[in-house]
């Protein structure tokens, strides 16, 4: 997909260089309806598939009666657990794959209410929907665990890899003069992107094309290839625009396998659009969590020990840990530490990654506990964080690559006016409104990955940036245009970016806040190579006006090539290309280490997570950081709570485009407001059904819930974290927001709410 249509002169804005406040280059297409999303791609001869879901939480499908459905108008095919779709289990994210194991996306054994157990395909969506209603299923039901809070859920199983300890935590805790202990919990939360999931699948012989919203075109294309036993090059996944993902669109789900399989059976393209209610069970959101934190400190509020015991909900058929200890060992200096995490199986779809997985609920518990410790010790909540500042990573023992946490607390405090805060709860008010000020901090790891890009300088002076990387709204199109413009010396208005197609050069997943650091490095490398070739052409080609100038190098700026000392010719790129008879210069580069060059290394890097480096790989510990300052207003009579002001300061390294980064931070903060005050997945304990599986009942923050949000960058370039000095931006913004709101609610009312969301009944 190209965004050539969006080219526009936007002033100099640093001539398109990184650091310029450019608006998103794809913005015009989106607001004018010119952006074609995956399910909008026009394909002739479509058939339509609709899922039939289980109505029990656990048991077995005994019989699927399709006789009535098969007589419905427009019916083409019904597939059930009896249907052999001819699929094999694909590799997981790390490339692990069982040998020749069949895959049944429509299982006979039911693991949760809402699981797809059949699919109906018809000529129109309406016909398929009606026929699906006519499918009758007989079950053999068994006892279910509806949620981790069910009486029969049990305490769960310990996950050894998440057990962390140093020092003598229990003994130090017992000896601490100031102690707090509390349990914190978060409910199930869901992604609810504005664009629901779905796909269109089309076969041409043994070649498969999938149009599907994807955060990882190469990884998902590989999964489809393995499902059908195809060579990787026989599958193409196209995803030019994505209407939100937040972690939910990076893998192939059962419905995708079904749609592609029935398209092959029918010999015609099939579209399957997952309905909004089905989006609550076709893939997993954030798991429910609970955690108990015990903090011990001396009389000056200096931490002596942390004892942490956490648990998260998972499915009965596969494990996904929402790590409650993800942030706890990192944030503060503590000489004695102990943390354990358990998984509690329940009859739910396997949970998945939702913006800042692990770090988010972990920070909720820790940052609320730190506020409680501050009040137990009689110390200002910002001051107690500064007193316990970690000068190095307490868990790994490695120095921070960069950590501007003090600066974030200082800048946020000053902009918010924290010095005017009174310490005592219920001491600030405006008429009948109680006012509370709270603070919460957050972090997110720097994950480093390789990517690949191609740069083409064309004869008309324009530049193409080409990669299979994606843009789900975070601004990839724009920052890649800026990266290429800076490296090439060409205005951003002459840059055209093509993304979102697995047939293009390889890219890592857009997840873990790693894509920008990975793909800008690849584009910069390719653009630098193209620029060097352009200068070499100008100096050496027999027809070049620069050949006889005696210059040994040239400058490229504002799209013009010139002699550095300024007393020679000056040509546009187009003029030089014309003079030398070249129609293009092309450079393709990647950021893989030398050992991984070659087909196998490329496949491993672009389609698995095995090449991704964690935050402590190497000599340093690398994280992004933030500090949120929140004001809430609580109606004294009715208990209603509103967030009225937010100031947040971030250390995310070098900011490639402040306008886009600020938008990402605000987006995370808004999701944090929804998490704190509104979002709660409700489950019927009788049958494991998600009760509020729609946007009328599952509440998310809207414009009416969002106050003025001021965001501040205090970061400095971190060249250990990425080639160009940036650290992750997209996910850190949500981390620490919910506890800041909970702490503000306590300051306003004197009541501690430790289980989200914070609703009026908990404050009255």
XYZ file of C-alpha atoms in Angstrom:
764
model
C 0.000 0.000 0.000
C 1.257 3.467 -0.837
C 0.412 6.775 0.748
C 1.576 8.768 -2.254
C -1.811 10.491 -2.275
C -1.017 12.133 1.045
C 2.093 13.985 -0.060
C 1.885 17.566 1.024
C 4.223 20.417 1.843
C 3.945 21.035 5.572
C 6.441 23.844 5.981
C 10.026 23.054 6.732
C 9.471 21.291 10.116
C 13.196 20.634 10.197
C 12.916 19.781 6.499
C 11.246 16.527 7.433
C 14.085 15.455 9.702
C 13.427 13.386 12.772
C 12.303 15.625 15.583
C 9.888 17.572 13.367
C 6.259 17.859 14.459
C 4.755 16.448 11.276
C 1.125 15.380 11.174
C 0.500 11.774 10.217
C 0.918 11.359 6.480
C -1.910 8.819 6.406
C -4.263 11.106 8.306
C -5.933 12.664 5.280
C -6.727 9.273 3.763
C -8.317 8.145 7.011
C -10.488 11.163 7.630
C -11.649 11.356 4.016
C -12.428 7.652 3.687
C -9.590 7.002 1.268
C -7.842 4.463 3.508
C -8.852 0.922 2.572
C -8.894 -1.348 5.602
C -8.455 -5.101 5.252
C -12.133 -6.063 5.247
C -12.936 -3.273 2.806
C -10.628 -4.610 0.099
C -12.761 -5.308 -2.973
C -12.679 -8.979 -4.015
C -15.003 -10.421 -6.643
C -17.116 -13.509 -6.005
C -17.088 -13.301 -2.215
C -18.825 -15.799 0.002
C -19.481 -14.933 3.646
C -18.677 -16.987 6.743
C -20.336 -16.639 10.141
C -19.199 -18.403 13.313
C -21.397 -20.547 15.552
C -20.262 -20.334 19.169
C -20.624 -22.629 22.142
C -23.214 -21.764 24.776
C -21.577 -23.748 27.579
C -18.301 -23.142 29.398
C -17.030 -26.720 29.543
C -17.970 -30.052 28.079
C -18.181 -31.794 24.744
C -20.075 -31.328 21.516
C -22.157 -34.477 21.073
C -24.006 -33.520 17.896
C -24.255 -30.614 15.480
C -27.549 -30.692 13.574
C -27.095 -28.699 10.363
C -30.183 -29.934 8.514
C -32.204 -26.740 8.889
C -29.205 -24.540 8.081
C -28.460 -26.514 4.933
C -31.945 -25.783 3.612
C -31.619 -22.038 4.131
C -31.441 -19.720 1.102
C -27.969 -18.994 -0.237
C -26.310 -21.746 1.793
C -22.953 -22.989 0.491
C -21.280 -24.954 3.272
C -21.407 -25.803 6.959
C -18.249 -26.909 8.762
C -18.348 -28.542 12.196
C -15.999 -30.497 14.471
C -16.641 -33.436 12.151
C -15.166 -31.586 9.162
C -11.557 -32.322 8.338
C -10.092 -28.987 7.249
C -6.698 -30.541 6.557
C -4.721 -28.222 8.833
C -1.530 -28.750 10.832
C -0.509 -26.955 14.025
C 1.686 -23.941 13.237
C 4.722 -22.754 15.174
C 4.362 -20.544 18.205
C 5.892 -17.052 18.378
C 9.295 -18.556 19.106
C 9.301 -20.991 16.198
C 8.476 -24.101 18.249
C 6.277 -26.546 16.375
C 5.120 -30.096 17.170
C 5.755 -32.694 14.477
C 2.864 -33.246 12.084
C 0.145 -32.489 14.637
C -3.349 -31.861 13.205
C -5.074 -28.601 14.050
C -8.816 -28.440 14.642
C -9.930 -24.800 14.881
C -13.495 -26.014 15.477
C -12.968 -28.389 18.431
C -15.310 -30.979 19.861
C -14.082 -30.327 23.409
C -15.431 -27.017 24.694
C -13.080 -24.949 26.845
C -15.091 -21.725 27.243
C -18.441 -20.132 26.519
C -18.283 -18.406 23.136
C -15.753 -20.780 21.583
C -16.224 -21.231 17.815
C -17.485 -24.769 17.165
C -18.978 -24.408 13.676
C -19.112 -22.012 10.760
C -21.720 -21.366 8.091
C -20.832 -20.021 4.643
C -23.411 -18.469 2.333
C -23.755 -16.107 -0.604
C -24.475 -13.064 1.564
C -23.689 -12.039 5.121
C -27.386 -11.877 5.960
C -27.991 -15.404 4.644
C -25.008 -16.775 6.541
C -26.119 -15.068 9.751
C -29.616 -16.510 9.499
C -28.344 -19.988 8.630
C -25.955 -19.910 11.602
C -28.952 -19.273 13.838
C -30.513 -22.508 12.564
C -27.577 -24.726 13.586
C -28.538 -26.839 16.604
C -25.869 -28.134 18.968
C -26.218 -30.859 21.583
C -23.668 -30.832 24.423
C -22.467 -33.058 27.182
C -21.800 -30.404 29.810
C -19.229 -30.702 32.603
C -18.392 -28.557 35.634
C -16.660 -25.294 34.800
C -14.514 -22.694 36.520
C -16.112 -19.437 35.424
C -13.337 -17.144 36.671
C -10.345 -17.036 38.987
C -12.672 -15.772 41.723
C -14.994 -18.785 41.464
C -15.196 -20.929 44.627
C -13.802 -23.932 42.727
C -10.912 -22.045 41.068
C -8.205 -23.033 43.523
C -5.016 -21.106 44.233
C -3.404 -21.900 40.889
C 0.023 -23.183 39.946
C 3.347 -21.512 40.639
C 5.323 -20.322 37.610
C 8.934 -20.832 38.577
C 10.376 -18.521 35.923
C 8.576 -15.574 37.528
C 9.802 -16.263 41.035
C 12.278 -13.515 41.927
C 14.227 -13.153 45.141
C 17.274 -11.562 46.692
C 18.290 -10.859 50.265
C 16.140 -12.068 53.177
C 12.773 -10.512 52.447
C 10.615 -12.156 55.119
C 13.088 -11.447 57.915
C 13.694 -7.849 56.812
C 9.960 -7.256 56.534
C 9.351 -8.518 60.057
C 12.059 -6.214 61.396
C 10.830 -3.087 59.591
C 9.321 -0.392 61.838
C 6.928 0.765 59.093
C 4.902 -1.892 57.305
C 1.897 -2.065 55.025
C 0.083 -5.060 53.578
C -2.752 -4.971 51.049
C -4.349 -6.954 48.235
C -4.946 -5.316 44.853
C -6.981 -6.735 41.986
C -7.831 -5.925 38.401
C -10.693 -7.472 36.388
C -10.670 -8.884 32.884
C -10.100 -6.137 30.350
C -10.633 -6.221 26.596
C -8.958 -4.603 23.585
C -12.154 -3.372 21.873
C -10.348 -1.732 18.917
C -12.586 0.445 16.771
C -11.936 -1.953 13.873
C -13.195 -5.430 14.797
C -11.231 -8.482 13.706
C -11.794 -10.473 10.540
C -10.271 -11.315 7.167
C -10.816 -12.080 3.517
C -9.056 -15.177 2.158
C -8.508 -15.866 -1.550
C -6.764 -18.805 -3.219
C -5.122 -18.801 -6.627
C -4.099 -22.412 -7.088
C -1.755 -23.139 -4.205
C -1.185 -19.457 -3.448
C -3.084 -17.796 -0.631
C -3.708 -14.090 -0.176
C -5.074 -12.860 3.143
C -6.403 -9.359 3.741
C -6.410 -9.076 7.520
C -5.560 -6.359 10.051
C -2.143 -7.402 11.288
C 0.495 -6.104 13.655
C 2.946 -8.583 12.142
C 2.493 -9.352 8.452
C 5.497 -11.664 8.181
C 4.822 -13.641 11.337
C 1.146 -14.181 10.517
C 1.905 -15.076 6.890
C 4.268 -17.776 8.141
C 1.555 -19.157 10.414
C -0.904 -19.436 7.537
C 1.754 -21.127 5.405
C 2.406 -23.711 8.113
C -1.295 -24.347 8.702
C -1.669 -25.378 5.064
C 1.776 -26.883 4.488
C 2.757 -24.213 1.973
C 6.115 -22.597 1.208
C 6.347 -19.203 2.897
C 6.436 -17.409 -0.450
C 3.018 -18.861 -1.353
C 1.243 -16.796 1.307
C 0.796 -13.045 1.138
C -0.776 -11.100 3.987
C -1.894 -7.548 3.226
C -2.631 -5.026 5.983
C -2.107 -1.410 4.889
C -4.231 0.248 7.582
C -5.343 -0.997 11.001
C -8.063 0.471 13.186
C -6.358 -0.261 16.490
C -4.798 -3.439 17.785
C -3.260 -2.902 21.240
C -1.686 -6.372 21.045
C -4.669 -8.311 19.689
C -3.753 -8.400 15.988
C -0.350 -10.058 15.966
C -1.310 -13.707 15.596
C -3.506 -16.075 13.591
C -6.646 -17.109 15.447
C -9.042 -20.010 14.911
C -11.479 -17.927 12.870
C -8.682 -17.026 10.427
C -7.787 -20.680 9.908
C -11.471 -21.497 9.334
C -11.976 -18.711 6.773
C -8.883 -19.675 4.775
C -9.763 -23.384 4.906
C -13.353 -22.947 3.694
C -12.146 -20.622 0.926
C -9.969 -23.489 -0.283
C -12.848 -25.970 0.009
C -15.232 -23.734 -1.937
C -12.702 -22.557 -4.503
C -13.783 -18.943 -4.022
C -12.816 -16.074 -1.734
C -14.401 -15.948 1.707
C -14.871 -13.025 4.083
C -15.304 -13.589 7.812
C -16.032 -10.514 9.916
C -15.938 -11.171 13.656
C -18.915 -9.463 15.287
C -18.433 -7.096 18.204
C -19.696 -9.635 20.798
C -17.514 -12.335 19.223
C -14.498 -10.041 19.669
C -14.771 -10.721 23.398
C -14.194 -14.482 23.001
C -12.451 -15.008 19.643
C -9.180 -13.926 21.268
C -8.115 -13.022 24.784
C -7.868 -9.682 26.520
C -5.968 -8.805 29.683
C -6.340 -11.502 32.313
C -7.824 -10.729 35.701
C -5.155 -10.369 38.382
C -4.815 -10.203 42.127
C -1.701 -9.519 44.147
C -0.749 -9.071 47.760
C 2.066 -6.658 48.533
C 3.866 -6.288 51.836
C 6.271 -3.356 52.071
C 8.622 -2.740 54.961
C 10.545 0.514 55.508
C 12.534 2.309 58.180
C 11.209 5.405 59.934
C 12.487 7.590 57.083
C 10.494 5.665 54.514
C 13.523 3.855 53.061
C 12.438 0.466 51.767
C 13.849 -2.540 53.597
C 11.803 -5.329 52.023
C 9.099 -6.148 49.490
C 7.194 -9.429 49.636
C 4.929 -9.883 46.651
C 2.492 -12.680 45.848
C 0.547 -12.414 42.616
C -1.777 -14.462 40.431
C -3.431 -14.096 37.063
C -6.190 -15.932 35.262
C -5.403 -18.201 32.334
C -7.292 -20.689 30.192
C -7.650 -24.410 30.847
C -5.977 -25.350 27.552
C -2.991 -22.975 27.319
C -1.077 -20.652 29.633
C -0.609 -16.918 29.236
C 0.851 -15.151 32.290
C -0.134 -11.562 33.031
C 2.998 -11.084 35.105
C 2.161 -9.182 38.257
C 5.873 -9.030 39.066
C 6.878 -7.349 35.789
C 7.468 -3.888 37.299
C 7.762 -4.620 41.026
C 11.482 -5.577 41.107
C 12.556 -2.610 38.958
C 11.081 0.595 40.236
C 12.760 1.154 43.599
C 15.954 0.310 45.450
C 15.196 -2.451 47.937
C 17.819 -4.718 49.568
C 15.432 -7.612 50.238
C 12.882 -8.832 47.737
C 10.658 -11.849 47.158
C 8.019 -12.319 44.477
C 5.967 -15.262 43.265
C 3.373 -15.569 40.523
C 0.627 -18.140 40.045
C -1.607 -19.018 37.127
C -5.226 -19.840 37.880
C -6.904 -21.861 35.084
C -10.481 -20.944 34.233
C -12.875 -21.700 31.396
C -12.015 -18.641 29.362
C -10.377 -17.982 26.030
C -6.616 -17.854 26.495
C -5.720 -14.308 27.604
C -3.424 -12.245 25.416
C -1.214 -9.190 25.285
C -3.067 -5.914 25.913
C -1.164 -2.629 25.969
C 1.732 -2.992 28.448
C 0.991 -6.599 29.473
C 2.264 -7.397 32.936
C 3.778 -3.994 33.559
C 0.321 -2.433 33.831
C -1.220 -4.515 36.655
C 2.161 -4.873 38.322
C 2.523 -1.108 38.561
C -1.050 -0.806 39.841
C -0.224 -2.876 42.897
C 3.214 -1.411 43.560
C 2.333 2.251 43.053
C -0.750 1.995 45.243
C 1.345 0.255 47.897
C 3.997 2.976 47.722
C 1.286 5.567 48.336
C 0.053 3.586 51.334
C 3.635 3.371 52.627
C 4.019 7.132 52.215
C 0.999 7.729 54.431
C 2.110 5.122 56.971
C 5.475 6.890 57.211
C 4.037 10.426 57.038
C 6.068 11.310 53.923
C 4.966 13.064 50.754
C 4.238 10.468 48.004
C 6.679 12.081 45.556
C 9.368 12.409 48.199
C 9.148 8.744 49.208
C 9.720 7.750 45.591
C 12.769 9.969 45.373
C 14.176 8.582 48.632
C 13.918 5.080 47.190
C 15.296 5.936 43.756
C 17.112 2.989 42.171
C 20.512 4.084 40.854
C 20.840 0.802 38.945
C 18.578 -2.124 38.054
C 17.931 -3.891 41.390
C 17.012 -7.160 39.665
C 19.869 -7.572 37.170
C 22.438 -5.427 38.981
C 23.247 -3.671 35.693
C 23.486 0.109 35.288
C 20.638 1.874 33.551
C 21.404 2.835 29.995
C 19.439 6.023 30.621
C 16.943 6.706 33.372
C 15.441 10.166 33.702
C 13.007 9.229 36.455
C 14.074 11.986 38.847
C 13.676 14.460 36.011
C 10.219 13.082 35.226
C 9.091 13.463 38.830
C 10.556 16.968 39.018
C 9.103 18.185 35.716
C 5.716 16.629 36.410
C 5.580 18.017 39.959
C 6.384 21.542 38.803
C 3.930 21.552 35.892
C 1.177 20.072 38.044
C 1.767 22.393 41.017
C 2.316 19.487 43.414
C 3.913 21.776 46.019
C 0.449 23.217 46.737
C -0.922 19.796 47.701
C -1.970 19.324 51.307
C -1.001 15.999 52.830
C -4.148 15.017 54.705
C -6.964 13.197 52.892
C -10.261 15.107 52.464
C -8.413 18.412 53.002
C -8.913 19.886 49.526
C -12.342 20.741 48.178
C -14.330 22.961 45.846
C -17.810 23.339 47.310
C -19.349 19.852 47.498
C -16.553 18.370 45.391
C -13.671 16.685 47.155
C -10.383 17.223 45.313
C -7.605 14.672 45.322
C -4.098 14.728 43.889
C -2.256 11.488 43.257
C 0.962 10.305 41.664
C 1.943 7.015 40.039
C 5.043 5.927 38.139
C 5.532 3.420 35.366
C 8.021 1.649 33.166
C 8.235 -0.445 30.018
C 11.211 -2.489 28.779
C 13.229 -1.665 25.685
C 12.923 -4.652 23.352
C 15.351 -4.598 20.441
C 14.739 -6.313 17.128
C 16.029 -6.269 13.577
C 14.109 -5.132 10.515
C 14.662 -4.544 6.820
C 13.835 -1.727 4.413
C 14.311 -0.766 0.803
C 14.935 2.752 -0.455
C 14.326 3.708 -4.077
C 15.422 7.071 -5.499
C 13.394 7.535 -8.666
C 14.134 9.573 -11.783
C 11.593 12.259 -10.875
C 13.409 12.958 -7.590
C 10.887 11.177 -5.394
C 11.864 8.521 -2.896
C 10.104 5.281 -1.998
C 10.484 3.728 1.443
C 9.365 0.095 1.323
C 8.913 -2.373 4.204
C 6.501 -5.015 5.444
C 6.237 -3.112 8.750
C 2.787 -1.874 9.726
C 1.086 1.280 10.931
C -1.866 0.772 13.260
C -2.121 4.460 14.070
C 1.176 5.026 15.855
C 2.708 6.931 12.925
C 5.037 4.465 11.174
C 4.350 5.970 7.746
C 5.326 9.408 9.002
C 8.448 8.675 11.022
C 9.846 6.524 8.216
C 9.359 9.385 5.786
C 11.145 11.645 8.262
C 13.956 9.126 8.783
C 14.549 8.808 5.048
C 14.318 12.578 4.566
C 16.947 13.210 7.228
C 19.360 10.576 5.926
C 18.947 11.498 2.259
C 18.684 15.269 2.491
C 15.338 15.226 0.664
C 12.185 17.085 1.803
C 9.570 14.843 3.408
C 7.092 15.901 0.722
C 9.102 13.902 -1.794
C 8.928 10.693 0.250
C 6.406 7.935 -0.461
C 6.052 5.078 2.043
C 4.748 1.578 1.314
C 3.942 -0.682 4.278
C 1.720 -3.501 5.443
C 2.442 -6.364 3.064
C 4.325 -9.576 3.824
C 5.729 -9.610 0.278
C 7.775 -6.491 1.139
C 11.107 -6.447 3.031
C 10.970 -8.082 6.451
C 10.005 -6.392 9.690
C 9.497 -7.346 13.305
C 6.171 -7.316 15.103
C 4.541 -4.006 15.983
C 4.350 -4.934 19.639
C 6.367 -4.444 22.779
C 6.943 -0.835 21.684
C 9.834 -2.083 19.551
C 8.866 -1.370 15.943
C 9.926 2.282 15.731
C 13.405 1.576 17.068
C 13.823 -1.407 14.761
C 12.456 -0.055 11.490
C 13.911 3.467 11.709
C 17.342 1.863 12.063
C 16.790 -0.197 8.912
C 15.434 2.764 6.925
C 18.303 4.984 8.060
C 20.831 2.350 7.012
C 19.215 1.830 3.598
C 18.784 5.560 3.013
C 22.415 6.235 3.920
C 23.500 3.569 1.433
C 21.295 5.095 -1.266
C 22.692 8.554 -0.536
C 26.256 7.247 -0.799
C 25.419 5.639 -4.136
C 23.852 8.881 -5.344
C 26.981 10.850 -4.427
C 29.172 8.193 -6.053
C 27.088 8.472 -9.229
C 27.463 12.258 -9.210
C 31.232 12.095 -8.736
C 32.027 9.279 -11.153
C 29.513 9.087 -13.986
C 30.909 10.383 -17.260
C 27.783 12.464 -17.854
C 27.635 14.014 -14.410
C 28.257 17.783 -14.134
C 30.155 17.084 -10.890
C 32.781 14.780 -12.378
C 35.275 17.511 -13.251
C 34.783 19.667 -10.143
C 37.614 17.991 -8.266
C 35.340 17.408 -5.273
C 35.790 14.226 -3.286
C 32.365 14.462 -1.695
C 29.099 16.340 -2.165
C 26.279 17.615 0.002
C 22.661 16.604 -0.380
C 20.177 18.982 1.217
C 16.651 20.121 0.383
C 16.651 17.671 -2.501
C 19.659 19.297 -4.177
C 23.194 17.990 -4.722
C 26.020 20.487 -4.498
C 29.746 20.923 -3.950
C 30.389 21.583 -0.231
C 32.269 24.838 -0.770
C 29.397 26.210 -2.841
C 31.233 27.299 -5.992
C 30.210 24.426 -8.262
C 27.031 23.135 -9.861
C 23.855 22.533 -7.873
C 21.323 20.042 -9.219
C 18.139 18.495 -7.984
C 18.125 14.718 -7.626
C 15.835 14.517 -10.657
C 18.239 16.613 -12.736
C 21.202 14.417 -11.799
C 19.286 11.236 -12.578
C 18.308 12.662 -15.962
C 21.856 13.769 -16.765
C 23.283 10.356 -15.969
C 20.470 8.396 -17.591
C 19.510 6.525 -14.415
C 15.882 5.685 -13.735
C 16.459 4.634 -10.121
C 18.902 3.957 -7.323
C 17.883 1.125 -5.009
C 19.310 0.065 -1.664
C 17.991 -2.736 0.548
C 19.450 -3.074 4.013
C 18.681 -4.776 7.313
C 19.962 -4.483 10.860
C 20.616 -8.182 11.445
C 24.011 -9.169 12.823
C 26.378 -10.704 10.299
C 25.836 -14.211 11.685
C 22.124 -14.065 10.860
C 22.420 -12.883 7.267
C 20.928 -15.354 4.796
C 17.485 -16.936 4.258
C 17.253 -18.830 7.553
C 18.406 -15.868 9.603
C 15.947 -13.603 7.827
C 13.060 -16.012 8.354
C 13.918 -16.410 12.031
C 14.123 -12.658 12.555
C 11.033 -11.613 10.612
C 8.668 -14.428 11.613
C 9.628 -15.442 15.161
C 10.558 -13.696 18.387
C 13.833 -15.565 18.751
C 15.947 -12.667 17.493
C 14.422 -10.115 19.873
C 16.725 -8.910 22.648
C 15.369 -8.183 26.102
C 16.039 -5.065 28.179
C 19.086 -6.494 29.961
C 20.780 -8.171 26.976
C 24.221 -6.584 26.990
C 25.919 -4.320 29.504
C 22.944 -2.122 30.426
C 19.378 -2.300 31.634
C 17.118 -0.375 29.260
C 13.610 0.868 30.023
C 11.276 3.747 29.314
C 9.914 5.588 32.350
C 7.047 7.877 33.307
C 5.473 9.766 36.176
C 1.756 10.640 36.183
C 0.188 13.397 38.277
C -3.602 13.256 38.452
C -6.355 15.405 39.905
C -9.756 13.875 40.605
C -12.991 15.443 41.758
C -15.402 13.337 43.795
C -18.966 14.452 44.486
C -19.296 14.307 48.255
C -22.956 13.355 48.135
C -23.136 10.940 45.215
C -19.621 9.460 45.104
C -19.221 10.114 41.384
C -15.602 10.549 40.386
C -14.051 12.444 37.491
C -10.465 12.866 36.431
C -10.161 16.638 36.004
C -6.489 17.099 35.160
C -3.446 15.013 34.182
C 0.216 15.962 33.849
C 2.597 13.189 32.807
C 6.341 13.272 32.198
C 8.122 10.642 30.104
C 11.622 9.384 29.492
C 11.438 7.620 26.117
C 14.834 8.613 24.807
C 15.033 10.633 21.609
C 11.594 11.518 20.299
C 11.376 11.021 16.537
C 8.187 13.070 16.141
C 6.936 14.885 19.266
C 3.427 15.362 17.874
C 2.977 11.629 17.300
C 4.677 10.607 20.561
C 2.449 12.948 22.542
C -0.572 11.418 20.842
C 0.598 7.928 21.813
C 1.169 8.995 25.411
C -2.259 10.618 25.625
C -3.816 7.511 24.128
C -2.231 5.355 26.806
C -3.328 7.765 29.544
C -6.904 7.730 28.240
C -6.889 3.918 28.279
C -5.573 4.161 31.844
C -8.503 6.397 32.805
C -10.874 3.810 31.347
C -9.089 1.053 33.226
C -9.269 2.924 36.523
C -12.882 4.070 36.387
C -14.864 2.111 33.808
C -13.558 -1.132 32.331
C -14.631 -4.455 33.833
C -15.315 -7.720 32.071
C -18.269 -9.335 33.809
C -18.760 -13.103 33.784
C -21.908 -15.083 34.594
C -20.798 -17.570 37.245
C -23.516 -20.001 36.148
C -22.250 -20.588 32.608
C -19.016 -18.636 32.121
C -20.609 -16.247 29.623
C -19.179 -12.760 29.209
C -22.192 -10.648 30.131
C -21.137 -7.224 28.855
C -19.746 -8.244 25.450
C -20.619 -4.993 23.684
C -19.696 -1.319 23.768
C -22.995 -0.426 25.407
C -22.166 -2.386 28.542
C -18.377 -2.707 28.451
C -17.486 0.889 29.193
C -14.439 2.640 27.778
C -13.380 6.247 28.167
C -15.055 8.688 25.767
C -14.453 12.389 25.146
C -16.682 13.234 28.110
C -14.349 11.313 30.430
C -11.102 12.859 29.221
C -9.724 16.052 30.826
C -6.887 18.259 29.687
C -3.763 16.091 29.509
C -0.345 17.698 29.530
C 2.571 15.502 28.502
C 6.256 16.346 28.904
C 9.346 14.672 27.476
C 12.426 14.567 29.701
C 14.243 11.874 27.740
C 17.717 12.044 26.247
C 18.991 9.990 23.287
C 19.857 6.423 24.246
C 22.066 4.937 21.537
C 22.254 1.613 23.365
C 18.495 1.244 23.065
C 18.283 1.907 19.320
C 20.344 3.104 16.384
C 18.804 6.577 16.463
C 18.454 6.902 20.240
C 14.746 6.340 20.837
C 13.126 4.092 23.433
C 9.601 2.637 23.434
C 6.745 5.138 23.382
C 3.469 3.327 22.694
C 2.855 1.280 25.828
C 4.532 3.079 28.716
C 1.815 5.755 28.741
C -0.789 3.477 30.335
C 1.516 2.161 33.059
C 0.972 3.940 36.362
C -2.173 5.845 35.381
C -4.651 3.657 37.277
C -2.713 3.781 40.565
C -2.263 7.547 40.230
C -6.061 7.845 39.965
C -6.613 5.437 42.870
C -4.133 7.403 44.986
C -5.873 10.652 44.062
C -9.219 9.114 45.028
C -7.803 8.250 48.456
C -6.450 11.766 48.864
C -9.888 13.144 48.001
C -12.004 10.819 50.138
C -9.791 8.994 52.626
C -10.999 5.675 51.200
C -8.637 3.147 49.643
C -10.010 1.375 46.612
C -7.759 -1.546 45.810
C -9.910 -3.357 43.268
C -10.546 -1.802 39.878
C -12.599 -0.151 38.550
C -13.176 2.645 41.071
C -16.962 3.035 41.047
C -19.170 5.297 43.099
C -20.397 2.470 45.353
C -16.803 1.997 46.536
C -16.441 5.675 47.436
C -19.728 6.424 49.179
